[in-house]
Coordinates of C-alpha atoms and ligand atoms in Angstrom, one line a residue:
Chain A
X1182 CA 0.0 -0.1 0.1
X1183 CA 2.5 2.6 1.0
X1184 CA 6.0 2.2 -0.1
X1185 CA 8.9 4.2 0.8
X1186 CA 12.2 4.2 -0.8
X1187 CA 15.2 6.2 -0.1
X1188 CA 13.4 8.9 2.0
X1189 CA 16.3 11.7 3.4
X1190 CA 15.5 14.4 5.4
X1191 CA 17.5 17.2 7.1
X1192 CA 16.8 19.9 9.2
X1193 CA 19.5 22.6 8.6
X1194 CA 22.3 20.2 8.3
X1195 CA 21.2 17.6 10.7
X1196 CA 19.9 14.5 9.1
X1197 CA 16.5 13.3 10.3
X1198 CA 16.0 10.5 7.9
X1199 CA 18.7 9.1 5.9
X1200 CA 17.9 6.3 3.2
X1201 CA 14.8 4.9 4.9
X1202 CA 12.9 2.4 2.7
X1203 CA 10.1 -0.1 3.4
X1204 CA 6.7 -1.1 2.7
X1205 CA 3.5 -0.9 4.3
X1206 CA 1.5 -4.1 3.0
X1207 CA -2.2 -3.3 2.4
X1208 CA -4.4 -5.0 5.1
X1209 CA -1.5 -5.4 7.6
X1210 CA -0.7 -3.1 10.5
X1211 CA 3.1 -2.0 10.2
X1212 CA 4.3 -0.5 13.0
X1213 CA 7.0 1.7 13.1
X1214 CA 8.9 2.0 16.5
X1215 CA 12.0 3.5 17.6
X1216 CA 13.6 5.8 20.4
X1217 CA 12.6 9.3 20.8
X1218 CA 14.1 11.5 17.9
X1219 CA 14.6 8.4 15.7
X1220 CA 12.7 10.4 12.9
X1221 CA 9.3 8.5 12.9
X1222 CA 7.3 11.7 13.2
X1223 CA 9.1 13.4 10.3
X1224 CA 8.7 10.1 8.5
X1225 CA 4.8 10.0 8.8
X1226 CA 5.1 13.9 8.0
X1227 CA 7.1 13.2 4.6
X1228 CA 4.5 10.3 4.0
X1229 CA 1.3 12.6 4.2
X1230 CA 2.9 15.5 2.2
X1231 CA 2.7 17.8 5.6
X1232 CA 6.5 17.8 5.1
X1233 CA 8.9 17.0 2.2
X1234 CA 11.5 14.6 1.8
X1235 CA 15.0 16.1 0.6
X1236 CA 15.5 12.8 -1.2
X1237 CA 13.6 9.6 -1.9
X1238 CA 10.5 8.7 -3.3
X1239 CA 6.6 8.0 -1.6
X1240 CA 4.9 5.5 -3.6
X1241 CA 1.0 4.8 -2.6
X1242 CA -0.7 2.0 -4.2
X1243 CA 2.4 1.9 -6.5
X1244 CA 2.0 5.6 -7.6
X1245 CA 4.6 8.1 -6.7
X1246 CA 2.8 10.9 -4.0
X1247 CA 6.5 12.6 -3.4
X1248 CA 6.3 16.0 -2.5
X1249 CA 2.3 16.3 -3.3
X1250 CA 0.9 18.7 -0.7
X1251 CA -1.0 17.3 2.1
X1252 CA -4.6 17.8 1.0
X1253 CA -4.0 15.8 -2.3
X1254 CA -2.4 13.3 -0.3
X1255 CA -5.4 13.2 2.0
X1256 CA -7.7 13.6 -1.3
X1257 CA -5.9 9.9 -2.5
X1258 CA -7.4 8.4 0.9
X1259 CA -4.8 9.0 3.4
X1260 CA -5.6 9.9 6.8
X1261 CA -3.8 10.4 10.0
X1262 CA -3.4 11.6 13.7
X1263 CA -0.9 13.6 14.9
X1264 CA 1.5 13.1 18.0
X1265 CA 0.9 16.3 19.6
X1266 CA -3.1 16.6 19.2
X1267 CA -4.3 18.8 16.2
X1268 CA -8.0 19.4 16.6
X1269 CA -9.8 22.1 15.7
X1270 CA -10.7 23.3 19.3
X1271 CA -13.4 25.9 18.8
X1272 CA -15.6 23.3 16.6
X1273 CA -17.8 21.0 18.6
X1274 CA -17.1 17.0 18.8
X1275 CA -19.1 16.4 15.8
X1276 CA -17.8 19.0 13.4
X1277 CA -14.6 17.9 14.2
X1278 CA -15.2 14.2 12.8
X1279 CA -16.8 15.8 10.0
X1280 CA -14.2 17.7 9.1
X1281 CA -12.4 14.3 8.6
X1282 CA -15.1 13.9 5.9
X1283 CA -13.9 17.2 4.1
X1284 CA -12.8 15.2 0.6
X1285 CA -16.3 13.6 0.5
X1286 CA -18.1 16.7 1.2
X1287 CA -17.1 18.1 -2.0
X1288 CA -15.1 21.5 -2.6
X1289 CA -17.3 23.7 -4.9
X1290 CA -17.8 27.1 -3.1
X1291 CA -20.6 28.0 -5.4
X1292 CA -22.1 24.4 -4.5
X1293 CA -21.9 25.3 -1.4
X1294 CA -23.4 28.8 -1.6
X1295 CA -26.5 27.5 -3.4
X1296 CA -26.9 24.3 -1.5
X1297 CA -28.9 22.3 -4.3
X1298 CA -31.2 19.6 -2.7
X1299 CA -28.3 16.7 -3.7
X1300 CA -25.9 18.9 -1.3
X1301 CA -28.5 19.0 1.4
X1302 CA -28.5 15.2 1.0
X1303 CA -25.0 14.4 1.0
X1304 CA -24.6 16.7 4.2
X1305 CA -27.4 14.8 5.9
X1306 CA -25.7 11.0 5.0
X1307 CA -22.1 12.6 5.9
X1308 CA -23.9 13.7 9.5
X1309 CA -25.0 9.9 9.9
X1310 CA -21.5 8.5 9.2
X1311 CA -19.8 11.1 11.5
X1312 CA -22.7 10.1 14.1
X1313 CA -21.8 6.2 13.7
X1314 CA -18.1 7.1 14.2
X1315 CA -18.6 8.7 17.4
X1316 CA -20.8 6.1 18.3
X1317 CA -17.9 3.8 17.4
X1318 CA -15.8 5.7 19.8
X1319 CA -17.9 6.1 22.6
X1320 CA -18.3 10.0 22.0
X1321 CA -21.9 10.5 21.4
X1322 CA -22.6 12.2 24.8
X1323 CA -19.9 14.8 23.8
X1324 CA -21.2 15.3 20.4
X1325 CA -22.0 18.9 21.2
X1326 CA -18.8 19.9 23.4
X1327 CA -16.7 22.3 22.1
X1328 CA -13.3 20.1 21.6
X1329 CA -11.2 22.6 23.5
X1330 CA -12.9 21.5 26.9
X1331 CA -12.7 17.8 26.5
X1332 CA -10.0 15.9 28.7
X1333 CA -7.0 14.7 26.9
X1334 CA -8.0 11.0 26.9
X1335 CA -11.3 12.3 24.9
X1336 CA -9.7 14.5 22.7
X1337 CA -7.1 11.7 22.0
X1338 CA -10.3 9.7 20.8
X1339 CA -11.8 12.4 18.9
X1340 CA -8.8 12.9 16.5
X1341 CA -8.9 9.0 16.0
X1342 CA -12.6 9.3 15.2
X1343 CA -11.5 12.0 12.6
X1344 CA -9.1 10.3 11.0
X1345 CA -11.3 6.7 10.7
X1346 CA -14.7 8.4 9.8
X1347 CA -13.3 8.8 6.3
X1348 CA -12.8 5.2 5.5
X1349 CA -9.2 5.6 4.3
X1350 CA -7.0 3.4 2.2
X1351 CA -4.1 4.0 4.8
X1352 CA -4.4 5.2 8.0
X1353 CA -1.4 6.5 9.8
X1354 CA -1.5 7.1 13.8
X1355 CA 1.2 8.5 15.6
X1356 CA 1.6 7.5 19.0
X1357 CA -2.6 7.1 19.6
X1358 CA -1.8 5.9 23.2
X1359 CA 0.9 8.7 24.5
X1360 CA -0.5 9.9 27.4
X1361 CA -3.5 7.5 27.9
X1362 CA -4.0 5.4 31.2
X1363 CA -3.9 1.6 30.9
X1364 CA -7.8 1.1 30.3
X1365 CA -7.6 3.8 27.5
X1366 CA -4.6 2.0 25.9
X1367 CA -6.3 -1.2 25.9
X1368 CA -9.5 0.5 24.1
X1369 CA -7.5 1.9 21.5
X1370 CA -5.2 -1.5 21.1
X1371 CA -8.9 -2.9 20.6
X1372 CA -9.8 -0.5 18.0
X1373 CA -6.7 -1.1 16.1
X1374 CA -7.6 -4.6 15.9
X1375 CA -11.1 -3.9 14.6
X1376 CA -9.9 -1.6 12.0
X1377 CA -7.2 -4.6 10.7
X1378 CA -10.1 -7.0 11.1
X1379 CA -12.0 -5.1 8.6
X1380 CA -9.1 -4.6 6.4
X1381 CA -7.7 -1.4 6.8
X1382 CA -4.1 -0.7 6.3
X1383 CA -2.4 1.0 9.3
X1384 CA 1.3 2.6 10.0
X1385 CA 1.2 2.9 13.4
X1386 CA 3.8 4.8 15.2
X1387 CA 3.9 3.5 19.0
X1388 CA 6.3 3.5 22.0
X1389 CA 4.4 1.0 23.8
X1390 CA 5.9 -1.9 22.7
X1391 CA 3.4 -4.1 24.6
X1392 CA 0.6 -2.5 22.2
X1393 CA 2.8 -2.8 19.1
X1394 CA 3.9 -6.8 19.6
X1395 CA -0.2 -7.1 20.1
X1396 CA -1.2 -5.9 17.4
X1397 CA 1.4 -5.3 14.7
X1398 CA 2.0 -8.0 11.7
X1399 CA 5.1 -6.2 11.1
X1400 CA 7.5 -4.0 12.9
X1401 CA 9.9 -1.5 11.6
X1402 CA 12.7 -0.2 13.4
X1403 CA 14.1 3.5 13.4
X1404 CA 17.5 4.6 15.1
X1405 CA 18.9 7.9 14.6
X1406 CA 17.1 8.7 11.3
X1407 CA 18.1 5.3 9.7
X1408 CA 16.1 1.9 9.5
X1409 CA 18.0 -0.7 11.6
X1410 CA 15.6 -3.6 11.4
X1411 CA 12.5 -4.9 10.2
X1412 CA 10.3 -8.2 10.5
X1413 CA 7.7 -9.5 12.5
X1414 CA 7.5 -8.8 16.0
X1415 CA 9.3 -11.6 17.1
X1416 CA 12.2 -11.4 15.0
X1417 CA 12.3 -7.7 15.8
X1418 CA 12.0 -8.2 19.6
X1419 CA 15.3 -11.0 19.1
X1420 CA 17.3 -8.7 16.9
X1421 CA 20.4 -7.3 19.0
X1422 CA 20.7 -4.3 16.8
X1423 CA 17.1 -3.4 18.2
X1424 CA 17.9 -4.5 21.9
X1425 CA 21.0 -2.3 21.6
X1426 CA 19.1 0.7 20.4
X1427 CA 16.8 0.7 23.2
X1428 CA 19.1 -0.2 25.9
X1429 CA 21.5 1.9 24.9
X1430 CA 19.2 5.1 25.2
X1431 CA 18.7 3.3 28.7
X1432 CA 14.7 2.9 28.5
X1433 CA 13.0 -0.3 27.0
X1434 CA 9.9 1.3 26.3
X1435 CA 11.4 4.8 25.4
Chain B
X719 CA -43.4 10.4 18.2
X720 CA -45.9 12.4 19.6
X721 CA -47.8 14.9 17.6
X722 CA -46.0 17.5 19.8
X723 CA -42.5 16.0 19.2
X724 CA -43.1 15.9 15.6
X725 CA -44.0 19.5 15.6
X726 CA -40.9 20.4 17.6
X727 CA -38.7 18.2 15.7
X728 CA -40.1 19.9 12.3
X729 CA -38.9 23.0 13.9
X730 CA -35.7 22.1 14.9
X731 CA -34.6 20.5 11.3
X732 CA -35.7 23.8 9.7
X733 CA -34.8 26.2 12.3
X734 CA -32.5 28.1 9.9
X735 CA -35.0 28.4 7.2
X736 CA -37.8 29.4 9.5
X737 CA -35.9 32.1 11.2
X738 CA -34.8 33.4 7.6
X739 CA -38.2 33.4 6.9
X740 CA -39.7 35.2 10.0
X741 CA -36.7 37.7 9.6
X742 CA -38.2 38.3 5.9
X743 CA -41.9 38.6 7.0
X744 CA -40.8 41.0 9.8
X745 CA -38.9 43.1 7.2
X746 CA -41.4 43.1 4.6
X747 CA -44.7 44.4 6.7
X748 CA -42.5 46.5 8.9
X749 CA -42.2 50.1 6.6
X750 CA -45.6 50.2 6.4
X751 CA -46.5 49.8 9.9
X752 CA -43.9 51.6 11.6
X753 CA -41.5 53.2 8.8
X754 CA -40.9 56.9 8.6
X755 CA -38.1 58.4 6.6
X756 CA -35.8 58.4 9.5
X757 CA -35.9 54.9 10.6
X758 CA -35.6 53.8 7.1
X759 CA -32.4 55.7 6.3
X760 CA -31.2 53.6 9.4
X761 CA -32.2 50.4 8.6
X762 CA -30.8 50.7 5.1
X763 CA -28.0 51.7 6.0
X764 CA -27.5 48.4 8.0
X765 CA -28.7 46.3 5.4
X766 CA -25.9 47.5 3.2
X767 CA -23.3 47.2 6.1
X768 CA -24.7 43.6 6.8
X769 CA -23.7 42.5 3.3
X770 CA -20.2 43.7 3.8
X771 CA -19.9 42.2 7.3
X772 CA -21.7 39.1 6.3
X773 CA -18.7 38.3 3.9
X774 CA -16.0 39.6 6.1
X775 CA -17.0 37.4 8.8
X776 CA -16.7 34.6 6.5
X777 CA -13.3 35.5 6.1
X778 CA -12.3 36.7 9.5
X779 CA -14.8 35.0 11.9
X780 CA -14.6 31.4 9.9
X781 CA -11.4 31.3 7.8
X782 CA -9.8 33.0 10.9
X783 CA -7.9 35.6 9.0
X784 CA -8.0 39.6 9.1
X785 CA -8.5 42.5 6.8
X786 CA -8.5 46.2 7.3
X787 CA -8.9 47.1 3.8
X788 CA -12.6 45.8 2.8
X789 CA -13.7 49.5 2.6
X790 CA -11.4 49.4 -0.3
X791 CA -14.0 46.8 -2.0
X792 CA -16.9 48.6 -0.9
X793 CA -15.4 51.7 -2.6
X794 CA -14.3 49.7 -5.7
X795 CA -18.3 48.7 -6.2
X796 CA -19.4 52.1 -5.2
X797 CA -17.1 54.0 -7.6
X798 CA -17.0 51.2 -10.0
X799 CA -20.7 51.5 -10.5
X800 CA -21.2 54.9 -10.3
X801 CA -18.5 55.5 -12.9
X802 CA -19.3 53.1 -15.3
X803 CA -22.7 54.2 -15.4
X804 CA -22.3 58.0 -14.9
X805 CA -19.3 58.3 -17.5
X806 CA -19.3 55.2 -19.5
X807 CA -23.4 54.8 -20.4
X808 CA -23.6 51.1 -19.0
X809 CA -27.2 50.6 -17.6
X810 CA -26.8 50.5 -13.8
X811 CA -27.9 47.0 -13.7
X812 CA -24.8 45.9 -15.5
X813 CA -22.8 48.4 -14.3
X814 CA -23.3 47.0 -10.7
X815 CA -22.6 43.8 -12.0
X816 CA -19.4 44.7 -13.8
X817 CA -18.0 46.6 -10.8
X818 CA -18.4 43.1 -8.6
X819 CA -16.8 41.4 -11.2
X820 CA -13.9 43.9 -11.4
X821 CA -13.7 44.0 -7.4
X822 CA -13.6 40.2 -7.3
X823 CA -10.6 40.1 -9.7
X824 CA -8.6 43.0 -8.0
X825 CA -9.5 40.9 -4.6
X826 CA -8.0 37.8 -6.5
X827 CA -4.6 39.8 -7.2
X828 CA -4.4 41.0 -4.2
X829 CA -5.6 38.0 -2.1
X830 CA -2.7 35.7 -3.7
X831 CA 0.3 37.3 -2.7
X832 CA -1.1 38.9 0.8
X833 CA -2.7 35.5 1.9
X834 CA 0.5 33.7 2.1
X835 CA 1.0 36.5 5.0
X836 CA 0.0 35.8 8.7
X837 CA -1.6 38.1 11.5
X838 CA -0.3 41.5 11.4
X839 CA 1.4 41.3 8.0
X840 CA -1.7 40.5 6.5
X841 CA -3.5 43.3 8.6
X842 CA -1.0 45.5 7.2
X843 CA -0.8 44.6 3.6
X844 CA -4.8 44.6 3.6
X845 CA -4.3 48.1 5.2
X846 CA -2.3 49.5 2.9
X847 CA -4.6 48.5 -0.1
X848 CA -6.9 50.6 1.5
X849 CA -4.7 53.5 1.7
X850 CA -3.9 53.3 -2.2
X851 CA -7.5 52.8 -3.4
X852 CA -8.5 55.9 -0.8
X853 CA -5.6 58.2 -2.3
X854 CA -6.5 57.2 -5.8
X855 CA -10.2 58.3 -4.9
X856 CA -9.1 61.4 -3.6
X857 CA -6.5 62.4 -6.0
X858 CA -7.9 61.3 -9.6
X859 CA -10.2 64.3 -9.3
X860 CA -11.0 64.5 -12.8
X861 CA -12.9 61.2 -12.7
X862 CA -14.0 60.7 -9.3
X863 CA -14.5 64.1 -8.2
X864 CA -11.8 64.0 -5.2
X865 CA -12.4 64.7 -1.8
X866 CA -15.7 66.7 -3.1
X867 CA -17.0 63.4 -3.9
X868 CA -19.0 62.0 -7.1
X869 CA -23.3 62.8 -7.4
X870 CA -25.7 62.3 -9.6
X871 CA -25.6 58.7 -9.8
X872 CA -28.7 56.9 -11.4
X873 CA -30.6 55.2 -9.4
X874 CA -31.3 51.3 -10.3
X875 CA -34.8 50.7 -11.8
X876 CA -37.2 47.6 -13.2
X877 CA -38.6 49.2 -16.0
X878 CA -40.3 52.5 -14.7
X879 CA -39.7 51.4 -11.2
X880 CA -36.9 53.7 -9.5
X881 CA -35.3 52.4 -6.5
X882 CA -35.2 56.2 -5.5
X883 CA -37.2 56.4 -2.5
X884 CA -36.3 55.3 0.8
X885 CA -39.2 53.0 1.1
X886 CA -38.2 51.0 -2.6
X887 CA -34.8 51.0 -1.6
X888 CA -35.7 49.3 1.8
X889 CA -37.1 46.3 -0.3
X890 CA -34.0 46.5 -2.5
X891 CA -31.0 46.4 -0.4
X892 CA -33.2 44.2 2.3
X893 CA -33.8 41.3 -0.6
X894 CA -30.2 41.6 -1.4
X895 CA -29.1 41.6 2.3
X896 CA -31.2 38.4 3.1
X897 CA -29.9 36.8 -0.1
X898 CA -26.4 37.0 1.3
X899 CA -27.7 36.1 4.3
X900 CA -28.9 32.9 2.8
X901 CA -25.8 32.2 1.1
X902 CA -23.4 32.6 4.3
X903 CA -25.5 30.3 6.2
X904 CA -25.6 27.9 3.6
X905 CA -22.0 27.9 2.9
X906 CA -21.3 27.8 6.9
X907 CA -23.3 24.7 6.7
X908 CA -21.4 22.7 4.3
X909 CA -18.5 20.9 4.0
X910 CA -16.7 23.8 2.3
X911 CA -18.0 26.0 5.4
X912 CA -16.4 23.5 8.1
X913 CA -13.1 23.6 5.9
X914 CA -13.1 27.0 6.4
X915 CA -13.3 26.8 9.9
X916 CA -10.8 23.6 9.8
X917 CA -8.0 26.5 8.5
X918 CA -9.0 28.9 11.1
X919 CA -8.4 26.2 14.0
X920 CA -5.1 24.8 12.5
X921 CA -4.0 24.9 9.0
X922 CA -1.8 21.8 9.3
X923 CA -4.4 19.5 10.4
X924 CA -7.1 21.0 7.7
X925 CA -4.8 20.5 5.1
X926 CA -4.2 16.8 6.5
X927 CA -8.1 16.1 6.1
X928 CA -8.1 17.6 2.4
X929 CA -8.4 21.2 2.8
X930 CA -6.7 23.2 -0.1
X931 CA -5.8 26.0 2.7
X932 CA -4.3 28.2 0.3
X933 CA -7.3 28.2 -2.5
X934 CA -10.0 28.0 0.3
X935 CA -8.6 31.4 1.6
X936 CA -7.9 32.9 -1.3
X937 CA -11.4 31.8 -2.3
X938 CA -13.0 33.1 0.8
X939 CA -11.3 36.6 0.3
X940 CA -12.8 36.9 -3.4
X941 CA -16.2 36.4 -1.8
X942 CA -16.0 38.5 0.8
X943 CA -14.7 41.1 -1.4
X944 CA -17.8 40.7 -3.7
X945 CA -20.2 41.3 -1.3
X946 CA -18.5 44.6 -0.5
X947 CA -18.3 45.8 -3.6
X948 CA -22.1 44.4 -4.4
X949 CA -22.9 46.5 -1.3
X950 CA -20.9 49.5 -2.4
X951 CA -22.8 49.4 -5.7
X952 CA -26.2 49.3 -4.0
X953 CA -24.8 52.3 -1.4
X954 CA -23.7 54.4 -4.6
X955 CA -26.9 54.2 -6.9
X956 CA -29.0 54.1 -3.7
X957 CA -28.2 57.2 -2.1
X958 CA -26.8 58.6 -5.8
X959 CA -23.8 60.4 -4.2
X960 CA -20.4 59.0 -2.9
X961 CA -17.3 60.5 -1.4
X962 CA -13.9 59.1 0.0
X963 CA -14.2 59.3 3.6
X964 CA -17.1 56.8 3.8
X965 CA -14.4 54.4 2.7
X966 CA -11.2 55.4 4.3
X967 CA -9.4 52.6 7.0
X968 CA -11.7 53.9 9.7
X969 CA -14.8 52.4 7.8
X970 CA -12.7 49.1 7.5
X971 CA -12.0 49.2 11.1
X972 CA -15.6 49.8 11.9
X973 CA -16.5 46.8 9.7
X974 CA -13.8 44.7 11.9
X975 CA -15.6 46.2 14.9
X976 CA -19.0 44.9 14.1
X977 CA -17.8 41.5 13.1
X978 CA -16.3 41.4 16.7
X979 CA -19.3 42.6 18.5
X980 CA -21.3 40.1 16.6
X981 CA -18.8 37.4 16.8
X982 CA -16.4 35.5 15.1
X983 CA -18.0 33.0 12.8
X984 CA -21.4 33.8 14.0
X985 CA -23.8 34.8 10.7
X986 CA -26.6 35.9 13.0
X987 CA -24.1 37.6 15.2
X988 CA -23.1 39.9 12.3
X989 CA -26.5 41.2 11.9
X990 CA -26.4 42.3 15.3
X991 CA -22.9 44.0 15.3
X992 CA -24.2 46.0 12.1
X993 CA -27.4 46.9 13.8
X994 CA -25.5 47.9 17.5
X995 CA -22.7 49.6 15.7
X996 CA -25.0 51.7 13.4
X997 CA -27.6 52.6 15.9
X998 CA -25.4 53.7 18.9
X999 CA -24.1 57.0 17.2
X1000 CA -28.2 57.5 16.5
X1001 CA -29.3 57.0 19.8
X1002 CA -26.4 59.1 21.5
X1003 CA -25.9 62.4 19.9
X1004 CA -22.5 63.0 21.6
X1005 CA -21.5 59.6 20.5
X1006 CA -20.9 60.8 16.6
X1007 CA -17.9 63.1 17.2
X1008 CA -15.9 60.3 19.3
X1009 CA -17.3 57.1 17.3
X1010 CA -14.3 56.0 16.1
X1011 CA -12.7 56.4 19.7
X1012 CA -15.8 54.5 20.9
X1013 CA -15.4 51.9 17.9
X1014 CA -11.9 51.2 18.8
X1015 CA -12.7 50.7 22.7
X1016 CA -15.4 48.9 22.0
X1017 CA -13.6 46.4 19.6
X1018 CA -10.5 46.6 22.3
X1019 CA -12.6 45.4 25.4
X1020 CA -14.5 42.7 23.5
X1021 CA -11.4 41.3 22.3
X1022 CA -9.9 41.4 25.8
X1023 CA -12.7 39.3 27.7
X1024 CA -14.3 37.5 24.7
X1025 CA -11.7 36.6 22.5
X1026 CA -14.4 34.8 20.3
X1027 CA -16.3 38.0 19.6
X1028 CA -19.5 39.4 21.8
X1029 CA -22.3 37.2 20.5
X1030 CA -20.0 34.1 19.7
X1031 CA -18.2 34.3 23.3
X1032 CA -21.4 34.1 25.4
X1033 CA -22.9 31.5 22.9
X1034 CA -19.9 29.7 23.6
X1035 CA -19.8 30.0 27.4
X1036 CA -23.6 28.8 27.3
X1037 CA -23.2 26.0 25.2
X1038 CA -20.3 24.6 27.3
X1039 CA -22.4 25.1 30.6
X1040 CA -25.2 23.1 28.9
X1041 CA -23.0 20.4 27.7
X1042 CA -21.6 20.1 31.2
X1043 CA -25.3 20.3 32.5
X1044 CA -26.4 17.8 30.1
X1045 CA -23.4 15.2 30.9
X1046 CA -24.1 15.6 34.8
X1047 CA -27.9 14.7 34.0
X1048 CA -27.7 12.2 31.8
Ligands
ADP2693 N1 10.6 21.0 12.1 C1 11.7 20.6 12.6 N2 13.2 21.3 12.7 C2 14.1 21.0 13.0 N3 14.3 19.8 13.4 C3 13.2 18.9 13.6 C4 12.0 19.3 13.0 N4 11.0 18.3 13.1 C5 12.2 16.8 13.8 N5 13.1 18.0 13.8 C6 14.5 16.7 14.5 O1 14.4 15.8 13.8 C7 14.4 14.7 14.8 C8 13.4 13.7 14.7 O2 12.4 14.0 15.2 P1 11.1 13.5 15.3 O3 10.9 12.6 13.8 O4 10.2 14.0 15.9 O5 11.4 11.9 16.3 P2 10.2 10.9 16.9 O6 9.2 11.4 16.0 O7 10.9 9.6 16.3 O8 10.4 10.9 18.1 C9 14.9 15.1 16.0 O9 16.1 15.4 16.1 C10 14.2 16.5 16.0 O10 14.7 17.3 16.6
MG2694 MG1 7.3 11.7 17.3

């Protein structure tokens, strides 16, 4: 589904990513792990058009999308969450989730101004889809709340709902359980497994090893901007390079 | 559902349409019942400013940008339409349409480079644009009449029915204002409108959701300029006279104050903001001479205590209270 070939990204002479290549297969959960500052978020940004790689190629379903702006990439059916929550604080929970359906809602300004019956109808269907997503993530009771006043765990779920509601071909999650308690983490883990069962392709960036080992089909390990290992969770867990990268940084779950 | 529930649900479902209809009805019957020339003069002014502010609120309130130059588009519509009909012999309706188109074109040219800017820079750029337009109106006196203004503008007419009196003008300007209100309400209830609100909230996240942020900003800027130019054209043909001081930077600041009082991102609030700030100087005589200071003070005061604007700020507070209350009693 997603293929990266020799991605490089430098920030003022410092290489955040150098020659990273791997594939995330369709219908699988690919986990991207690595210590803090390894370049995981930078990689997701490069893959979704939020950032541009300095070299290398990004392919989506075999088609090059390198350097395309983020909204184009989104239009191709790629949805994502952000490590440091990026919600629209003044909008209600429902409207935030509806923003995840921007591509399906159409982009004609004239059409929006005139609101013909077809558009009215489409809006009603989108609303139902958004409400279904709220239900799925246990957010129905909060539908009318402005997101800005929600608790952190709830906001995290809103962002997940916003990414999932459009039924993307590829879903990139940047640390979806960071800062959540054990119960909330387990719920997100169950949700990721459910997405996988429904055939979604997911690229999961996560620190929580237990979660990663439980849901991932394949694991890719980044360290210092380089891809140092990839394979099944069991293979990666035994890989000496990985152990060193993690132990060297003194924390096993970074 | 019981009959009563069905009745309430119908109201809920069609609340926007019903409110617009009620407002339309009230505006249709008010002149024959209570209208006097003075009052009509004030409400006509409210209608014209409302058209400008509805568009400006889409740009400032929804898309989260800032413009201190919308009086310039108001001016382009007014002078453009006046000069086209007065000097080039174009019929007023066509002149109005051409002026709106031309102002939209100018907005596109101004918007593409300036909308890359943010915050203070965007404010300065639009302010500069307003100053340039103002100077042209003052200096190019062979065409515009300079500081003394341009008089004798033909009224708009349908056959022999000229929109010249206050009463006739009432129906014209409020007709257009209600049309613009409907368009704005349609826009904010669509995916495109949510995209604008998303741009205001977080541009990166908006783009990741599929909003072409640059295009969205330019489009809504052009739309708001078209609204302002339309109001300007109606102003020129309605009052028959235009002069530069109506279109200076203080007018732009007034428009922003109206948006802010009404509330950022509240279409209905815009109407309230325009009505309040237009009526205040009428109610309080002394106010007229200190208008700029008072508007400035209101602007600063509202932004300090309710950064979302007056109406929206209060509505947001109420929404949070209500949501908390519902959660407790669920
Ligand atoms: N916008 C940026 N400007 C400069 N340096 C950056 C920027 N984004 C990331 N970096 C640097 O790139 C490296 C990788 O960061 P990041 O991708 O956020 O790591 P991770 O997500 O794996 O923790 C870090 O050293 C970070 O300081
Ligand atoms: Mg990160």
